[in-house]
CSV table of C-alpha atoms in Angstrom, one decimal:
chain,number,residue,atom,x,y,z
A,1,UNK,CA,137.9,5.1,73.0
A,2,UNK,CA,139.6,8.2,71.7
A,3,UNK,CA,140.4,7.8,68.1
A,4,UNK,CA,144.8,7.6,67.6
A,5,UNK,CA,146.2,10.6,66.8
A,6,UNK,CA,147.9,10.6,63.9
A,7,UNK,CA,151.5,9.1,63.7
A,8,UNK,CA,155.2,9.7,62.6
A,9,UNK,CA,156.4,8.9,59.0
A,10,UNK,CA,158.4,5.8,59.1
A,11,UNK,CA,162.2,5.8,58.3
A,12,UNK,CA,162.0,5.5,54.6
A,13,UNK,CA,159.7,8.2,53.6
A,14,UNK,CA,161.4,10.3,56.1
A,15,UNK,CA,164.2,10.3,54.6
A,16,UNK,CA,162.5,10.3,50.9
A,17,UNK,CA,161.7,13.8,52.3
A,18,UNK,CA,164.5,15.5,53.4
A,19,UNK,CA,166.0,14.0,49.8
A,20,UNK,CA,163.8,15.6,48.1
A,21,UNK,CA,164.4,19.1,49.3
A,22,UNK,CA,165.8,21.6,47.0
A,23,UNK,CA,166.5,25.0,46.5
A,24,UNK,CA,164.3,27.1,44.8
A,25,UNK,CA,164.2,30.6,43.4
A,26,UNK,CA,162.2,33.4,44.6
A,27,UNK,CA,160.4,33.0,40.2
A,28,UNK,CA,159.3,30.0,40.8
A,29,UNK,CA,157.1,30.2,44.1
A,30,UNK,CA,153.8,29.4,44.6
A,31,UNK,CA,154.7,27.0,41.3
A,32,UNK,CA,153.6,23.7,40.7
A,33,UNK,CA,157.3,22.4,42.4
A,34,UNK,CA,157.5,24.9,44.9
A,35,UNK,CA,154.3,23.2,45.9
A,36,UNK,CA,155.7,20.0,46.2
A,37,UNK,CA,158.1,21.3,48.2
A,38,UNK,CA,156.2,23.1,50.7
A,39,UNK,CA,154.7,19.7,51.0
A,40,UNK,CA,157.7,18.1,51.8
A,41,UNK,CA,158.2,20.8,54.5
A,42,UNK,CA,154.5,20.1,56.4
A,43,UNK,CA,155.3,16.4,56.7
A,44,UNK,CA,158.9,16.9,58.1
A,45,UNK,CA,156.9,20.1,60.0
A,46,UNK,CA,154.3,17.9,61.3
A,47,UNK,CA,156.9,13.7,61.7
A,48,UNK,CA,159.3,16.6,64.1
A,49,UNK,CA,156.8,18.1,66.1
A,50,UNK,CA,155.4,14.2,66.7
A,51,UNK,CA,159.4,12.5,66.9
A,52,UNK,CA,159.8,14.8,69.5
A,53,UNK,CA,156.8,14.6,71.6
A,54,UNK,CA,158.3,10.8,71.4
A,55,UNK,CA,161.9,11.5,72.3
A,56,UNK,CA,162.7,10.2,68.8
A,57,UNK,CA,163.9,13.1,66.3
A,58,UNK,CA,167.2,11.5,66.4
A,59,UNK,CA,166.4,9.8,63.1
A,60,UNK,CA,165.4,13.0,61.3
A,61,UNK,CA,168.3,15.2,62.9
A,62,UNK,CA,171.1,12.8,61.0
A,63,UNK,CA,168.9,12.6,58.0
A,64,UNK,CA,169.2,16.9,57.8
A,65,UNK,CA,172.7,16.4,58.7
A,66,UNK,CA,173.9,13.6,56.7
A,67,UNK,CA,172.1,15.7,53.4
A,68,UNK,CA,173.1,18.6,54.0
A,69,UNK,CA,169.9,20.2,54.7
A,70,UNK,CA,170.0,22.3,56.9
A,71,UNK,CA,171.2,25.3,54.3
A,72,UNK,CA,168.5,25.0,51.9
A,73,UNK,CA,166.0,25.0,54.7
A,74,UNK,CA,167.4,28.6,55.6
A,75,UNK,CA,167.6,29.7,52.2
A,76,UNK,CA,163.9,29.0,51.3
A,77,UNK,CA,162.7,30.9,54.8
A,78,UNK,CA,164.7,33.6,53.6
A,79,UNK,CA,163.0,33.3,50.4
A,80,UNK,CA,159.7,33.8,51.2
A,81,UNK,CA,160.8,36.5,53.6
A,82,UNK,CA,161.2,38.3,50.9
A,83,UNK,CA,158.5,37.6,49.0
A,84,UNK,CA,156.6,37.8,52.0
A,85,UNK,CA,157.9,41.6,52.5
A,86,UNK,CA,158.2,43.2,49.2
A,87,UNK,CA,155.5,40.7,46.7
A,88,UNK,CA,152.4,40.5,48.6
A,89,UNK,CA,152.2,44.7,49.9
A,90,UNK,CA,151.9,45.1,46.0
A,91,UNK,CA,149.6,42.3,45.6
A,92,UNK,CA,147.5,43.8,48.1
A,93,UNK,CA,147.8,47.4,47.1
A,94,UNK,CA,146.2,46.2,43.6
A,95,UNK,CA,143.2,47.7,42.9
A,96,UNK,CA,142.1,45.5,40.4
A,97,UNK,CA,143.8,42.4,42.1
A,98,UNK,CA,140.6,40.7,43.0
A,99,UNK,CA,141.5,36.6,43.2
A,100,UNK,CA,138.8,34.1,43.6
A,101,UNK,CA,140.2,32.1,46.1
A,102,UNK,CA,143.4,33.6,48.5
A,103,UNK,CA,144.4,29.9,49.4
A,104,UNK,CA,148.0,29.9,47.3
A,105,UNK,CA,148.5,33.5,49.1
A,106,UNK,CA,147.9,32.1,52.3
A,107,UNK,CA,149.9,29.2,51.2
A,108,UNK,CA,152.9,31.3,50.3
A,109,UNK,CA,152.8,32.8,53.9
A,110,UNK,CA,152.3,29.6,56.1
A,111,UNK,CA,155.8,28.3,54.5
A,112,UNK,CA,157.9,30.5,56.4
A,113,UNK,CA,156.2,29.7,59.7
A,114,UNK,CA,156.2,26.0,58.4
A,115,UNK,CA,160.2,25.9,58.2
A,116,UNK,CA,160.9,27.9,60.8
A,117,UNK,CA,158.9,26.0,63.4
A,118,UNK,CA,160.8,22.8,61.7
A,119,UNK,CA,164.2,24.4,62.7
A,120,UNK,CA,162.9,25.2,66.3
A,121,UNK,CA,162.8,21.6,66.7
A,122,UNK,CA,165.8,20.5,65.2
A,123,UNK,CA,167.9,23.1,66.7
A,124,UNK,CA,168.0,21.9,70.0
A,125,UNK,CA,170.8,19.2,68.8
A,126,UNK,CA,174.2,20.6,68.2
A,127,UNK,CA,175.0,18.5,65.0
A,128,UNK,CA,171.5,20.7,63.2
A,129,UNK,CA,173.9,24.4,63.9
A,130,UNK,CA,177.1,23.4,62.9
A,131,UNK,CA,175.6,21.0,59.8
A,132,UNK,CA,174.6,25.3,58.9
A,133,UNK,CA,177.6,26.5,58.0
A,134,UNK,CA,178.3,29.4,56.7
A,135,UNK,CA,174.6,29.8,56.3
A,136,UNK,CA,174.0,30.4,60.0
A,137,UNK,CA,174.8,33.9,59.7
A,138,UNK,CA,172.1,34.1,57.2
A,139,UNK,CA,169.9,32.6,60.0
A,140,UNK,CA,170.9,34.8,62.5
A,141,UNK,CA,170.3,37.9,60.5
A,142,UNK,CA,166.6,36.9,59.9
A,143,UNK,CA,166.0,36.4,64.0
A,144,UNK,CA,167.6,39.8,64.5
A,145,UNK,CA,165.4,41.7,61.7
A,146,UNK,CA,162.1,39.1,63.6
A,147,UNK,CA,163.9,40.4,66.7
A,148,UNK,CA,163.8,44.2,66.4
A,149,UNK,CA,160.5,44.0,64.6
A,150,UNK,CA,158.7,42.8,67.7
A,151,UNK,CA,160.4,44.4,70.5
A,152,UNK,CA,159.9,47.8,68.5
A,153,UNK,CA,156.0,46.9,68.2
A,154,UNK,CA,156.1,46.6,71.3
A,155,UNK,CA,158.0,49.0,72.2
A,156,UNK,CA,155.4,51.5,70.8
A,157,UNK,CA,151.7,49.4,71.7
A,158,UNK,CA,151.6,47.9,68.7
A,159,UNK,CA,150.6,44.0,70.3
A,160,UNK,CA,148.8,41.8,68.4
A,161,UNK,CA,146.0,40.1,70.1
A,162,UNK,CA,142.7,38.7,69.1
A,163,UNK,CA,140.6,41.3,69.9
A,164,UNK,CA,142.5,43.5,66.5
A,165,UNK,CA,142.5,40.0,64.5
A,166,UNK,CA,139.1,39.4,64.0
A,167,UNK,CA,137.5,39.7,60.4
A,168,UNK,CA,133.9,41.1,61.5
A,169,UNK,CA,136.1,44.1,63.2
A,170,UNK,CA,136.9,45.4,60.0
A,171,UNK,CA,134.8,47.8,58.0
A,172,UNK,CA,133.3,45.1,55.3
A,173,UNK,CA,136.9,43.8,55.1
A,174,UNK,CA,137.6,41.9,51.9
A,175,UNK,CA,139.1,39.0,50.9
A,176,UNK,CA,143.0,40.3,50.8
A,177,UNK,CA,142.2,42.8,53.9
A,178,UNK,CA,141.4,39.3,55.6
A,179,UNK,CA,145.1,37.6,54.7
A,180,UNK,CA,146.6,40.7,55.3
A,181,UNK,CA,145.6,40.4,59.1
A,182,UNK,CA,146.3,36.7,59.3
A,183,UNK,CA,149.7,37.2,57.7
A,184,UNK,CA,150.0,39.9,60.9
A,185,UNK,CA,148.9,37.0,62.8
A,186,UNK,CA,151.8,34.6,61.6
A,187,UNK,CA,154.4,37.6,61.8
A,188,UNK,CA,154.1,37.2,65.5
A,189,UNK,CA,154.4,33.5,66.4
A,190,UNK,CA,157.1,33.7,64.0
A,191,UNK,CA,158.9,35.9,65.5
A,192,UNK,CA,158.4,34.4,68.7
A,193,UNK,CA,159.9,30.6,67.4
A,194,UNK,CA,163.1,32.9,65.7
A,195,UNK,CA,163.3,33.8,69.4
A,196,UNK,CA,163.8,29.8,70.1
A,197,UNK,CA,166.0,29.5,67.2
A,198,UNK,CA,168.2,32.6,68.0
A,199,UNK,CA,168.4,31.1,71.8
A,200,UNK,CA,169.3,27.4,70.4
A,201,UNK,CA,172.1,29.5,68.5
A,202,UNK,CA,173.1,30.6,71.5
A,203,UNK,CA,173.7,27.2,73.0
A,204,UNK,CA,176.9,26.5,70.7
A,205,UNK,CA,179.0,29.7,71.0
A,206,UNK,CA,181.6,27.0,71.2
A,207,UNK,CA,180.7,26.2,68.1
A,208,UNK,CA,179.8,28.2,65.9
A,209,UNK,CA,181.8,29.9,63.4
A,210,UNK,CA,184.4,32.7,64.3
A,211,UNK,CA,182.2,34.9,61.7
A,212,UNK,CA,178.4,34.4,63.9
A,213,UNK,CA,180.1,35.5,66.9
A,214,UNK,CA,181.1,39.0,65.8
A,215,UNK,CA,177.6,39.1,63.8
A,216,UNK,CA,175.5,38.3,67.4
A,217,UNK,CA,177.5,40.5,69.3
A,218,UNK,CA,178.7,43.7,67.9
A,219,UNK,CA,176.8,43.6,64.4
A,220,UNK,CA,174.1,43.0,65.4
A,221,UNK,CA,174.4,43.6,69.4
A,222,UNK,CA,171.7,41.0,70.7
A,223,UNK,CA,172.3,41.3,74.0
A,224,UNK,CA,171.0,44.6,74.1
A,225,UNK,CA,167.8,43.7,72.0
A,226,UNK,CA,167.2,41.0,74.4
A,227,UNK,CA,167.2,43.6,77.4
A,228,UNK,CA,164.6,45.3,74.9
A,229,UNK,CA,162.5,42.2,74.8
A,230,UNK,CA,162.7,41.6,78.6
A,231,UNK,CA,161.8,45.2,79.4
A,232,UNK,CA,158.8,45.3,77.1
A,233,UNK,CA,157.7,41.7,77.0
A,234,UNK,CA,155.8,41.5,73.4
A,235,UNK,CA,154.2,37.9,74.9
A,236,UNK,CA,152.4,39.8,77.4
A,237,UNK,CA,149.4,42.5,77.9
A,238,UNK,CA,146.8,43.8,79.9
A,239,UNK,CA,143.4,44.2,78.5
A,240,UNK,CA,140.0,44.7,80.6
A,241,UNK,CA,142.2,44.9,83.7
A,242,UNK,CA,143.6,41.2,83.0
A,243,UNK,CA,146.9,39.8,82.4
A,244,UNK,CA,147.1,38.2,79.6
A,245,UNK,CA,150.0,36.1,78.0
A,246,UNK,CA,150.7,33.9,74.6
A,247,UNK,CA,152.0,30.5,75.3
A,248,UNK,CA,151.5,27.3,72.9
A,249,UNK,CA,149.8,29.7,69.9
A,250,UNK,CA,147.2,31.4,71.7
A,251,UNK,CA,146.6,34.3,74.3
A,252,UNK,CA,144.8,32.9,77.5
A,253,UNK,CA,143.7,35.0,81.3
A,254,UNK,CA,146.7,34.7,83.8
A,255,UNK,CA,145.5,34.3,87.3
A,256,UNK,CA,146.5,36.2,89.9
A,257,UNK,CA,148.5,32.9,91.9
A,258,UNK,CA,149.9,32.8,88.6
A,259,UNK,CA,151.4,36.3,87.2
A,260,UNK,CA,154.7,35.9,88.2
A,261,UNK,CA,155.3,32.8,87.0
A,262,UNK,CA,157.6,32.8,84.0
A,263,UNK,CA,156.7,31.4,81.2
A,264,UNK,CA,158.4,29.2,78.1
A,265,UNK,CA,159.2,32.5,76.4
A,266,UNK,CA,161.0,34.2,79.4
A,267,UNK,CA,163.3,31.4,79.7
A,268,UNK,CA,164.3,31.6,76.3
A,269,UNK,CA,165.2,35.1,76.7
A,270,UNK,CA,166.8,34.5,80.0
A,271,UNK,CA,168.6,31.8,78.5
A,272,UNK,CA,169.8,33.9,75.8
A,273,UNK,CA,171.2,36.2,77.6
A,274,UNK,CA,173.2,33.9,80.1
A,275,UNK,CA,174.7,32.4,76.7
A,276,UNK,CA,175.7,35.6,75.5
A,277,UNK,CA,177.0,37.6,79.0
A,278,UNK,CA,178.6,34.9,81.2
A,279,UNK,CA,180.6,33.1,78.2
A,280,UNK,CA,184.6,33.9,78.5
A,281,UNK,CA,184.5,34.2,75.0
A,282,UNK,CA,181.7,36.7,75.1
A,283,UNK,CA,182.9,38.7,77.2
A,284,UNK,CA,185.9,38.7,75.6
A,285,UNK,CA,184.7,39.8,72.3
A,286,UNK,CA,182.2,42.0,73.6
A,287,UNK,CA,182.1,46.3,73.7
A,288,UNK,CA,180.9,47.1,77.4
A,289,UNK,CA,180.9,50.8,76.4
A,290,UNK,CA,178.8,53.1,78.4
A,291,UNK,CA,175.2,52.7,75.9
A,292,UNK,CA,175.6,48.8,76.6
A,293,UNK,CA,176.3,48.5,80.0
A,294,UNK,CA,173.7,51.2,80.8
A,295,UNK,CA,171.5,48.9,79.2
A,296,UNK,CA,172.6,45.5,80.6
A,297,UNK,CA,172.0,47.1,83.9
A,298,UNK,CA,168.2,47.4,83.2
A,299,UNK,CA,168.0,43.3,84.0
A,300,UNK,CA,168.8,44.0,87.2
A,301,UNK,CA,165.4,45.3,88.6
A,302,UNK,CA,163.8,42.3,87.0
A,303,UNK,CA,165.8,40.0,88.7
A,304,UNK,CA,163.9,39.7,91.4
A,305,UNK,CA,163.7,36.8,94.4
A,306,UNK,CA,160.7,35.3,92.6
A,307,UNK,CA,162.5,35.2,89.4
A,308,UNK,CA,165.8,33.3,90.8
A,309,UNK,CA,164.0,30.6,92.1
A,310,UNK,CA,162.6,29.4,89.3
A,311,UNK,CA,166.0,30.0,86.9
A,312,UNK,CA,168.5,29.4,90.0
A,313,UNK,CA,170.7,30.0,87.3
A,314,UNK,CA,170.3,33.7,87.2
A,315,UNK,CA,171.9,34.0,90.1
A,316,UNK,CA,175.3,34.0,88.2
A,317,UNK,CA,174.0,36.7,86.4
A,318,UNK,CA,173.1,38.7,88.8
A,319,UNK,CA,176.4,38.5,90.2
A,320,UNK,CA,178.0,39.4,86.8
A,321,UNK,CA,175.6,42.6,86.9
A,322,UNK,CA,176.8,43.5,89.9
A,323,UNK,CA,180.8,43.3,89.0
A,324,UNK,CA,180.1,45.4,86.0
A,325,UNK,CA,178.5,48.0,87.8
A,326,UNK,CA,181.1,48.9,89.9
A,327,UNK,CA,184.0,47.8,87.0
A,328,UNK,CA,185.4,49.2,83.8
A,329,UNK,CA,185.7,45.6,81.9
A,330,UNK,CA,188.8,45.8,79.3
A,331,UNK,CA,187.9,46.7,76.1
A,332,UNK,CA,187.4,43.9,73.5
A,333,UNK,CA,190.7,42.8,71.6
A,334,UNK,CA,190.5,43.6,68.1
A,335,UNK,CA,190.5,40.7,65.6
A,336,UNK,CA,190.7,40.1,62.1
A,337,UNK,CA,188.0,38.2,60.8
A,338,UNK,CA,187.0,37.7,57.1
A,339,UNK,CA,183.8,36.1,56.8
A,340,UNK,CA,181.9,35.1,52.9
A,341,UNK,CA,178.7,37.4,52.3
A,342,UNK,CA,176.0,35.3,50.9
A,343,UNK,CA,174.3,35.5,47.7
A,344,UNK,CA,170.7,34.2,48.8
A,345,UNK,CA,169.7,38.0,49.6
A,346,UNK,CA,171.1,39.5,46.3
A,347,UNK,CA,169.6,36.6,43.8
A,348,UNK,CA,166.4,37.1,45.8
A,349,UNK,CA,166.5,40.8,44.9
A,350,UNK,CA,167.9,40.8,41.6
A,351,UNK,CA,164.6,38.7,40.9
A,352,UNK,CA,162.5,41.7,42.6
A,353,UNK,CA,164.5,44.0,40.9
A,354,UNK,CA,163.4,42.1,37.8
A,355,UNK,CA,159.6,41.3,38.4
A,356,UNK,CA,158.9,45.2,39.8
A,357,UNK,CA,160.9,46.8,36.3
A,358,UNK,CA,158.0,44.3,34.7
A,359,UNK,CA,155.0,45.8,36.3
A,360,UNK,CA,156.3,49.6,36.0
A,361,UNK,CA,156.1,49.7,32.4
A,362,UNK,CA,152.6,48.1,32.3
A,363,UNK,CA,149.9,51.3,32.0
A,364,UNK,CA,147.3,50.4,34.2
A,365,UNK,CA,150.1,49.9,37.0
A,366,UNK,CA,150.2,52.5,39.5
A,367,UNK,CA,153.9,52.3,39.5
A,368,UNK,CA,154.0,53.4,35.8
A,369,UNK,CA,156.0,56.6,35.8
A,370,UNK,CA,160.0,55.9,35.0
A,371,UNK,CA,160.8,58.4,37.9
A,372,UNK,CA,159.2,55.6,40.1
A,373,UNK,CA,161.1,52.5,38.6
A,374,UNK,CA,164.3,55.1,39.1
A,375,UNK,CA,163.8,55.1,42.9
A,376,UNK,CA,162.7,51.5,43.4
A,377,UNK,CA,166.4,50.9,41.3
A,378,UNK,CA,168.4,52.7,44.1
A,379,UNK,CA,166.3,51.8,46.8
A,380,UNK,CA,167.4,48.0,45.8
A,381,UNK,CA,170.7,49.1,46.1
A,382,UNK,CA,171.1,50.8,49.4
A,383,UNK,CA,168.7,48.5,50.8
A,384,UNK,CA,170.5,45.3,50.5
A,385,UNK,CA,174.5,45.9,51.2
A,386,UNK,CA,176.2,49.1,51.4
A,387,UNK,CA,178.3,47.9,48.8
A,388,UNK,CA,175.9,46.4,46.6
A,389,UNK,CA,177.4,44.9,43.2
A,390,UNK,CA,176.3,47.3,40.7
A,391,UNK,CA,178.6,46.0,37.8
A,392,UNK,CA,177.1,42.3,38.8
A,393,UNK,CA,173.7,43.5,37.1
A,394,UNK,CA,174.2,46.5,35.4
A,395,UNK,CA,177.5,45.9,33.7
A,396,UNK,CA,176.3,44.6,30.5
A,397,UNK,CA,173.2,47.5,30.7
A,398,UNK,CA,174.1,50.6,29.3
A,399,UNK,CA,170.9,52.1,30.0
A,400,UNK,CA,170.5,50.8,32.9
A,401,UNK,CA,174.0,51.7,34.0
A,402,UNK,CA,173.1,55.4,33.0
A,403,UNK,CA,170.0,55.4,34.6
A,404,UNK,CA,171.5,54.2,37.7
A,405,UNK,CA,174.7,56.7,38.0
A,406,UNK,CA,172.0,59.9,37.2
A,407,UNK,CA,169.6,58.2,39.9
A,408,UNK,CA,172.5,57.9,42.3
A,409,UNK,CA,173.8,61.5,41.6
A,410,UNK,CA,170.7,62.9,42.4
A,411,UNK,CA,170.5,61.1,45.8
A,412,UNK,CA,174.5,61.9,46.7
A,413,UNK,CA,175.5,58.4,46.3
A,414,UNK,CA,178.7,58.3,44.3
A,415,UNK,CA,178.7,54.8,42.8
A,416,UNK,CA,181.2,53.4,40.5
A,417,UNK,CA,178.5,51.7,38.1
A,418,UNK,CA,181.5,50.0,35.4
A,419,UNK,CA,184.6,51.5,36.3
A,420,UNK,CA,187.3,50.1,35.4
A,421,UNK,CA,188.4,50.0,39.1
A,422,UNK,CA,185.8,47.6,39.5
A,423,UNK,CA,187.3,44.3,38.7
A,424,UNK,CA,185.6,42.4,41.5
A,425,UNK,CA,181.7,42.1,40.9
A,426,UNK,CA,180.2,42.9,44.1
A,427,UNK,CA,183.0,45.4,45.6
A,428,UNK,CA,182.9,48.4,42.7
A,429,UNK,CA,180.7,50.9,45.5
A,430,UNK,CA,182.8,54.0,46.5
């Protein structure tokens, strides 16, 4: 007799774990308090999967909404993403960094996958999407970054397959090299989870904040990005003459009779396109210029009878594209939208600046020159926002102000650092 599988948490246990969720600072990543937070996320993630399998995930949804923990999870997601892209590569480049065990670093990398998997499970519900509030903008930006990277790698033929990720294929792999390969695997799977989260967000177009729809359609132009995913299909590849598709966490060979069958990931892309292109509100806001129109019309080649039989709703998209090909849609209505910029990315970048500066000044570190530090400051500033709050950090540090101004002028950037006209921190670049 088979042993019983793991059971979902008791309601009191789930409520205690949800209440324990707290926003953490980037500098605390990997610490004792952070590990306790990671344990809570892992348990909630497993509970969400088991509850969804049994159709009993309503309790967890109500707890997350009641205690307002969705913005906390989104903040943690972005924080660990920044750690992975800005601190983890530095650790991998350090020649004298040879930890006895790479498991603590793996736990940090795994944290992002756990959070996005939890969000994928619960974002099916409208209440979750509404409870995200303004942090939904950060989640949209996050999904856009993941899908852009996924589409770019697929267009360049850089498909993550099991063959590329086997440690024995590497010449004398070290522990950090193996960890990098594991990070690549997780990055691919996280990007696919982000696709599902984005599709659930598009299901609730009418409930999104005003600026969220503008962010989706005009700032990031997600309809064209989704067309790229349809065209290149990153979760499908051919190896040794056999078609392989990524589904349910693994690559598997597709038999000839199932090669035209739509996968769940294919369905997520098409449903997201249906939500964005056929919604009257989206049609009113989206700019159907020459480029966008030509990109969208590429979809007609993929709308075969076999595909439409599997997803009949695509008939409406086929009609819409046929109408779009012979007409010139009206230009979008210009709306005045005031949106609040999140402080989450800047707070994380601020910590990175201090952390990087500390290591730059150490003699044994490769980035020891002042010139490297100056270029990093400029890179940090320009990569956050075009109008980064220069004064916010450098207002009290005279040497920092002068150094930043000098570096910016060398690169043709005119920064108003500490000027009298900069009355509002965060809007001081001219």
